[in-house]
Amino acid sequence: MNQPTPTNQLVLVLDFGGQYKELIARAVRGLSVYAEIKSGHITAAEIKALNPIGIILTGGPKSVYLADSPKCEPELWGLGIPILGICYGMQMMCHMLGGEVSTADTGEYGCVTVTPLSAGPPFSALMSHRDRVTRLPEGFCVTSTTESCIASCENREKKLYGVQFHPESEHTNDGREFLGHFLYEICGAVGDYRLDDYVSLQINEIRGTVGKQNILLALSGGVDSSVCASLLSKAVPGQLTCIFVDHGFMRQNEADEIEAVFSKRNLRLIRVNAQKRFLGKLKGVTEPEAKRKIIGEEFIRVFEEEAKKLGKIPFFAQGTIYPDIVESGGGIHGATIKSHHNVGGLPEKLDFEKIVEPLSGLFKDEVRVLGRKLGLPSKLVNRQPFPGPGLAIRVMGEITERKLEVLRKADAIMREELDRMRTKPSQYFAVLTDTLSVGVKGDDRTYEPVVALRAVTTTDFMTCEYTQIPHKILSKISARITNEIPLVSRVVYDITSKPPATVEWE
Ligand code: XMP
């Protein structure tokens, strides 16, 4: 993982299992202060060694008074480093320092009015809790309240601050100002984090590591691997080879577009047309997890075969980004619903001297900004998330070339129409269901799969709401799909949120 440059001030975000840890770190970086997420179990000695200017404790799903709820080391409170506890973080702070936390009969979920006790008018803030602080530890005072709880508290002398609400959420009015006040007025931040500095540091590091040798990258055409390829071709021009495995599950024209963009860059692009091979392996396979597994394994096999033809290449690059590292860091997690397979995983049989991950300190939106700076087309940089196994998990049941063809067309129509919306959903696509339905086209009876449309709005994809697309647009998509694709005669719109559904149908 990338450490901050020696010149960067650092804020630590300690994870206690809350959903918003990345949002917190990203909000801090958005305020020009470098933030890293660490486990809530980090020791006080490790913290001291990192020398942060401030610490933020995240929320978490447990009750602080349960024996197995995560707790920080008690030494933290006496380090003299300013600490802001958010939600569970505030409850843990108060509980560990002698205050009292209890569970109320009803929770506060959603936007709630918070009234400051001294300065400022009431404001609206996002709350998501049932436990609340009912007695403060000695030396603390209440700074704001809601109708039913202490909304914030502080012990200025010890530089300890707690908020029950979520200042990192866009639903909290002036949440950014609140965080900015903590960073700049309390922690003494100077605002020395800039994306450009990060990039020049990475370019120097890549040059130092790779020298005059060659480096290999699995290019998927997704935002991360594309930006990674562009950064590497800038850092070590002519030394990068990209292997782009076309598994045949890309969207309409996508594989050609990727080839067109990267064949203009200062790198060597190898496109492997492996469509038939993947389809062959998936013959008769209907179960989603089995599809993911087969595609993942086959991908690595194809990649290895191609890489071996190139002879020894000492370095292997990956477009790993910061949330990938945070999510796989063994923190305090929930259940695994899907084995999110990212095509482009590390081939085990190839013997590389070193793995290079130049984006591993960046959040997704920072990667997009970097992509724009590197001159990638906006269509690629703003690409909505697309699963590694691609359309294979959007053709329900067994995959055939014909079904893929139908889905590609339906999906292209859906995206073309929604691309025109001013505020676009976070992700939108078509699914070819495995339900056959009777229709009538001309004088003929049809009996073909139903096409489902999916569009969701979310910030983190862990939860999402289905997007309320205007009926006019839905009608147009439906009419176009049934008119332009022979045999498709039924289109439905998915109106479930996550949970209980997931974004993808498989
Ligand atoms: P779900 O369906 O789990 O999707 O609600 C959440 C987000 O993850 C994407 N997704 C995947 N991405 N490999 C990926 O790289 C996968 O196997 C995979 N499955 C789902 C999905 O498109 C959505 O953005």
Short mmCIF file of C-alpha atoms in Angstrom, two decimals, residues 209-462:
data_model
loop_
_atom_site.label_atom_id
_atom_site.label_comp_id
_atom_site.label_asym_id
_atom_site.label_seq_id
_atom_site.Cartn_x
_atom_site.Cartn_y
_atom_site.Cartn_z
CA THR A 209 11.49 0.44 -10.13
CA VAL A 210 11.14 -0.48 -13.80
CA GLY A 211 14.31 1.18 -15.07
CA LYS A 212 14.87 0.20 -18.71
CA GLN A 213 13.05 -3.14 -18.37
CA ASN A 214 9.59 -4.18 -19.51
CA ILE A 215 6.30 -4.26 -17.67
CA LEU A 216 3.12 -6.21 -18.37
CA LEU A 217 -0.50 -5.25 -17.68
CA ALA A 218 -3.83 -7.03 -18.05
CA LEU A 219 -5.99 -4.40 -19.71
CA SER A 220 -9.72 -4.91 -19.23
CA GLY A 221 -10.87 -1.59 -20.62
CA GLY A 222 -12.33 -0.64 -17.24
CA VAL A 223 -11.46 2.75 -15.73
CA ASP A 224 -8.77 1.44 -13.40
CA SER A 225 -6.72 -0.68 -15.79
CA SER A 226 -7.10 1.97 -18.54
CA VAL A 227 -5.82 4.78 -16.31
CA CYS A 228 -3.05 2.48 -15.07
CA ALA A 229 -1.99 1.75 -18.67
CA SER A 230 -1.95 5.46 -19.52
CA LEU A 231 0.07 6.36 -16.45
CA LEU A 232 2.62 3.61 -17.16
CA SER A 233 2.96 4.54 -20.81
CA LYS A 234 3.71 8.07 -19.68
CA ALA A 235 6.19 6.99 -17.00
CA VAL A 236 8.03 4.37 -19.07
CA PRO A 237 7.11 4.98 -22.72
CA GLY A 238 7.55 2.00 -25.00
CA GLN A 239 8.23 -0.42 -22.14
CA LEU A 240 4.63 -1.44 -21.41
CA THR A 241 2.89 -4.43 -22.97
CA CYS A 242 -0.86 -4.68 -22.44
CA ILE A 243 -2.68 -7.96 -22.91
CA PHE A 244 -6.34 -7.39 -23.58
CA VAL A 245 -8.29 -10.64 -23.39
CA ASP A 246 -11.58 -10.26 -25.23
CA HIS A 247 -13.71 -12.90 -23.52
CA GLY A 248 -16.67 -12.03 -25.70
CA PHE A 249 -18.80 -10.63 -22.90
CA MET A 250 -18.10 -6.95 -23.56
CA ARG A 251 -20.86 -4.57 -24.56
CA GLN A 252 -21.61 -3.45 -28.11
CA ASN A 253 -18.43 -2.23 -29.94
CA GLU A 254 -16.60 -1.98 -26.63
CA ALA A 255 -13.67 -4.24 -27.47
CA ASP A 256 -12.98 -2.34 -30.71
CA GLU A 257 -13.20 0.99 -28.91
CA ILE A 258 -10.67 -0.13 -26.32
CA GLU A 259 -8.32 -1.31 -29.05
CA ALA A 260 -8.71 2.00 -30.89
CA VAL A 261 -7.85 4.09 -27.80
CA PHE A 262 -4.81 2.10 -26.74
CA SER A 263 -3.29 1.41 -30.11
CA LYS A 264 -2.61 5.16 -30.27
CA ARG A 265 -0.62 5.17 -27.02
CA ASN A 266 3.06 4.57 -26.52
CA LEU A 267 2.69 0.90 -25.60
CA ARG A 268 2.38 -2.52 -27.17
CA LEU A 269 -1.19 -3.83 -27.24
CA ILE A 270 -1.97 -7.51 -27.69
CA ARG A 271 -5.65 -8.27 -28.20
CA VAL A 272 -6.58 -11.91 -27.71
CA ASN A 273 -9.84 -12.91 -29.31
CA ALA A 274 -10.90 -15.69 -26.99
CA GLN A 275 -14.68 -15.49 -27.40
CA LYS A 276 -15.12 -19.04 -28.69
CA ARG A 277 -12.93 -20.48 -26.00
CA PHE A 278 -14.92 -18.87 -23.18
CA LEU A 279 -18.26 -19.83 -24.70
CA GLY A 280 -17.04 -23.41 -25.02
CA LYS A 281 -16.09 -23.55 -21.33
CA LEU A 282 -19.48 -22.15 -20.33
CA LYS A 283 -21.55 -24.55 -22.39
CA GLY A 284 -24.37 -25.90 -20.25
CA VAL A 285 -23.38 -23.78 -17.22
CA THR A 286 -26.28 -21.88 -15.64
CA GLU A 287 -25.29 -21.19 -12.03
CA PRO A 288 -23.99 -17.60 -11.53
CA GLU A 289 -21.12 -18.39 -9.18
CA ALA A 290 -20.00 -21.25 -11.46
CA LYS A 291 -19.97 -18.80 -14.39
CA ARG A 292 -17.86 -16.34 -12.42
CA LYS A 293 -15.41 -19.04 -11.39
CA ILE A 294 -15.01 -20.48 -14.88
CA ILE A 295 -14.52 -17.06 -16.47
CA GLY A 296 -12.00 -16.03 -13.81
CA GLU A 297 -9.95 -19.20 -14.20
CA GLU A 298 -10.09 -19.19 -17.98
CA PHE A 299 -9.06 -15.57 -18.05
CA ILE A 300 -5.93 -16.31 -16.09
CA ARG A 301 -5.15 -19.29 -18.30
CA VAL A 302 -5.45 -17.27 -21.52
CA PHE A 303 -3.42 -14.48 -20.01
CA GLU A 304 -0.66 -16.84 -18.90
CA GLU A 305 -0.44 -18.47 -22.30
CA GLU A 306 -0.06 -15.11 -24.00
CA ALA A 307 2.40 -13.81 -21.44
CA LYS A 308 4.60 -16.89 -21.83
CA LYS A 309 4.91 -16.19 -25.56
CA LEU A 310 6.49 -12.84 -24.67
CA GLY A 311 9.42 -14.33 -22.77
CA LYS A 312 10.52 -13.02 -19.39
CA ILE A 313 8.96 -9.74 -18.33
CA PRO A 314 10.09 -8.80 -14.83
CA PHE A 315 7.29 -6.46 -13.81
CA PHE A 316 3.53 -6.89 -13.63
CA ALA A 317 1.20 -3.93 -13.18
CA GLN A 318 -2.28 -3.98 -11.71
CA GLY A 319 -4.92 -1.27 -11.61
CA THR A 320 -5.69 -1.95 -7.95
CA ILE A 321 -7.25 1.10 -6.33
CA TYR A 322 -7.45 2.09 -2.68
CA PRO A 323 -10.95 0.71 -1.95
CA ASP A 324 -9.81 -2.71 -3.31
CA ILE A 325 -7.12 -2.76 -0.67
CA VAL A 326 -9.37 -1.49 2.08
CA GLU A 327 -12.08 -4.04 1.25
CA SER A 328 -9.69 -6.97 1.23
CA GLY A 329 -7.82 -5.77 4.29
CA GLY A 330 -9.50 -8.17 6.70
CA GLY A 331 -11.38 -5.46 8.56
CA ILE A 332 -14.72 -5.84 10.28
CA HIS A 333 -17.03 -7.07 7.52
CA GLY A 334 -20.48 -8.40 6.75
CA ALA A 335 -21.51 -11.45 4.74
CA THR A 336 -20.24 -12.24 1.23
CA ILE A 337 -23.19 -12.22 -1.15
CA LYS A 338 -21.27 -12.60 -4.41
CA SER A 339 -17.68 -13.53 -5.07
CA HIS A 340 -17.06 -10.34 -7.07
CA HIS A 341 -14.65 -11.63 -9.56
CA ASN A 342 -12.44 -9.03 -11.17
CA VAL A 343 -11.19 -10.25 -14.47
CA GLY A 344 -7.54 -9.33 -14.51
CA GLY A 345 -6.60 -11.07 -11.28
CA LEU A 346 -3.01 -11.98 -10.66
CA PRO A 347 -1.71 -14.95 -12.66
CA GLU A 348 -0.03 -17.26 -10.17
CA LYS A 349 2.10 -19.30 -12.51
CA LEU A 350 4.00 -16.37 -13.93
CA ASP A 351 7.05 -15.48 -12.06
CA PHE A 352 7.26 -11.71 -11.74
CA GLU A 353 9.97 -9.89 -9.86
CA LYS A 354 7.60 -7.23 -8.65
CA ILE A 355 3.97 -6.17 -8.81
CA VAL A 356 3.48 -2.48 -9.54
CA GLU A 357 0.22 -0.89 -8.39
CA PRO A 358 0.48 2.84 -9.06
CA LEU A 359 -3.18 3.62 -8.30
CA SER A 360 -3.33 1.80 -5.01
CA GLY A 361 -3.55 5.00 -2.99
CA LEU A 362 -6.38 6.56 -4.98
CA PHE A 363 -10.15 6.56 -4.73
CA LYS A 364 -12.28 5.97 -7.81
CA ASP A 365 -13.09 9.61 -8.45
CA GLU A 366 -9.42 10.52 -8.08
CA VAL A 367 -8.61 7.82 -10.67
CA ARG A 368 -11.13 9.43 -13.03
CA VAL A 369 -9.59 12.88 -12.54
CA LEU A 370 -6.19 11.37 -13.27
CA GLY A 371 -7.54 9.64 -16.40
CA ARG A 372 -8.79 12.99 -17.69
CA LYS A 373 -5.42 14.59 -16.97
CA LEU A 374 -3.77 11.81 -18.97
CA GLY A 375 -6.01 12.55 -21.94
CA LEU A 376 -8.24 9.47 -21.94
CA PRO A 377 -11.61 9.96 -23.70
CA SER A 378 -14.41 10.91 -21.31
CA LYS A 379 -16.49 7.95 -22.47
CA LEU A 380 -13.85 5.67 -21.01
CA VAL A 381 -13.05 7.71 -17.93
CA ASN A 382 -16.71 8.12 -16.95
CA ARG A 383 -17.58 4.53 -17.69
CA GLN A 384 -20.12 3.17 -15.26
CA PRO A 385 -19.05 0.08 -13.33
CA PHE A 386 -19.08 -3.05 -15.42
CA PRO A 387 -18.59 -6.45 -13.82
CA GLY A 388 -15.46 -8.44 -14.72
CA PRO A 389 -17.49 -11.39 -16.09
CA GLY A 390 -19.40 -8.87 -18.20
CA LEU A 391 -22.57 -9.81 -20.01
CA ALA A 392 -22.09 -13.44 -18.99
CA ILE A 393 -23.85 -12.65 -15.70
CA ARG A 394 -26.52 -10.61 -17.49
CA VAL A 395 -27.58 -13.43 -19.78
CA MET A 396 -29.42 -15.50 -17.21
CA GLY A 397 -28.99 -19.22 -17.44
CA GLU A 398 -26.95 -20.79 -20.21
CA ILE A 399 -25.05 -18.36 -22.44
CA THR A 400 -25.21 -18.65 -26.21
CA GLU A 401 -23.89 -16.43 -28.96
CA ARG A 402 -27.43 -15.63 -30.05
CA LYS A 403 -28.54 -14.59 -26.56
CA LEU A 404 -25.46 -12.39 -26.21
CA GLU A 405 -26.28 -10.74 -29.51
CA VAL A 406 -29.84 -9.93 -28.36
CA LEU A 407 -28.62 -8.60 -25.02
CA ARG A 408 -25.93 -6.44 -26.63
CA LYS A 409 -28.51 -4.74 -28.81
CA ALA A 410 -31.04 -4.23 -26.00
CA ASP A 411 -28.32 -2.94 -23.68
CA ALA A 412 -27.01 -0.50 -26.29
CA ILE A 413 -30.53 0.92 -26.80
CA MET A 414 -31.07 1.28 -23.05
CA ARG A 415 -27.75 3.05 -22.57
CA GLU A 416 -28.19 5.29 -25.58
CA GLU A 417 -31.52 6.56 -24.24
CA LEU A 418 -30.36 6.98 -20.63
CA ASP A 419 -27.11 8.67 -21.65
CA ARG A 420 -29.31 11.61 -22.63
CA MET A 421 -30.61 12.10 -19.08
CA ARG A 422 -29.15 15.11 -17.34
CA THR A 423 -28.78 13.29 -14.02
CA LYS A 424 -27.89 9.75 -14.90
CA PRO A 425 -28.39 6.72 -12.68
CA SER A 426 -25.19 5.33 -11.14
CA GLN A 427 -25.44 2.13 -13.19
CA TYR A 428 -27.86 1.07 -15.90
CA PHE A 429 -28.06 -1.91 -18.20
CA ALA A 430 -30.30 -4.54 -19.73
CA VAL A 431 -30.61 -8.17 -18.62
CA LEU A 432 -31.74 -11.07 -20.78
CA THR A 433 -33.87 -13.14 -18.44
CA ASP A 434 -34.36 -16.86 -18.85
CA THR A 435 -38.13 -16.49 -18.70
CA LEU A 436 -39.82 -17.13 -22.03
CA SER A 437 -42.93 -15.16 -22.78
CA VAL A 438 -45.49 -15.29 -25.53
CA GLY A 439 -45.81 -12.27 -27.79
CA VAL A 440 -47.33 -11.34 -31.10
CA LYS A 441 -45.35 -9.65 -33.87
CA GLY A 442 -47.14 -8.99 -37.12
CA ASP A 443 -49.26 -12.08 -37.47
CA ASP A 444 -46.72 -14.33 -35.79
CA ARG A 445 -46.63 -15.73 -32.32
CA THR A 446 -43.27 -15.32 -30.55
CA TYR A 447 -42.02 -17.22 -27.53
CA GLU A 448 -38.77 -15.58 -26.53
CA PRO A 449 -36.89 -14.36 -23.43
CA VAL A 450 -38.09 -11.29 -21.55
CA VAL A 451 -35.67 -8.33 -21.49
CA ALA A 452 -35.37 -6.61 -18.11
CA LEU A 453 -34.10 -3.07 -17.62
CA ARG A 454 -32.13 -2.15 -14.51
CA ALA A 455 -31.07 1.31 -13.31
CA VAL A 456 -29.85 2.12 -9.83
CA THR A 457 -28.79 5.16 -7.87
CA THR A 458 -26.14 4.75 -5.20
CA THR A 459 -22.88 6.14 -3.91
CA ASP A 460 -21.20 2.95 -2.80
CA PHE A 461 -23.03 0.03 -4.51
CA MET A 462 -23.35 -1.70 -1.11
#
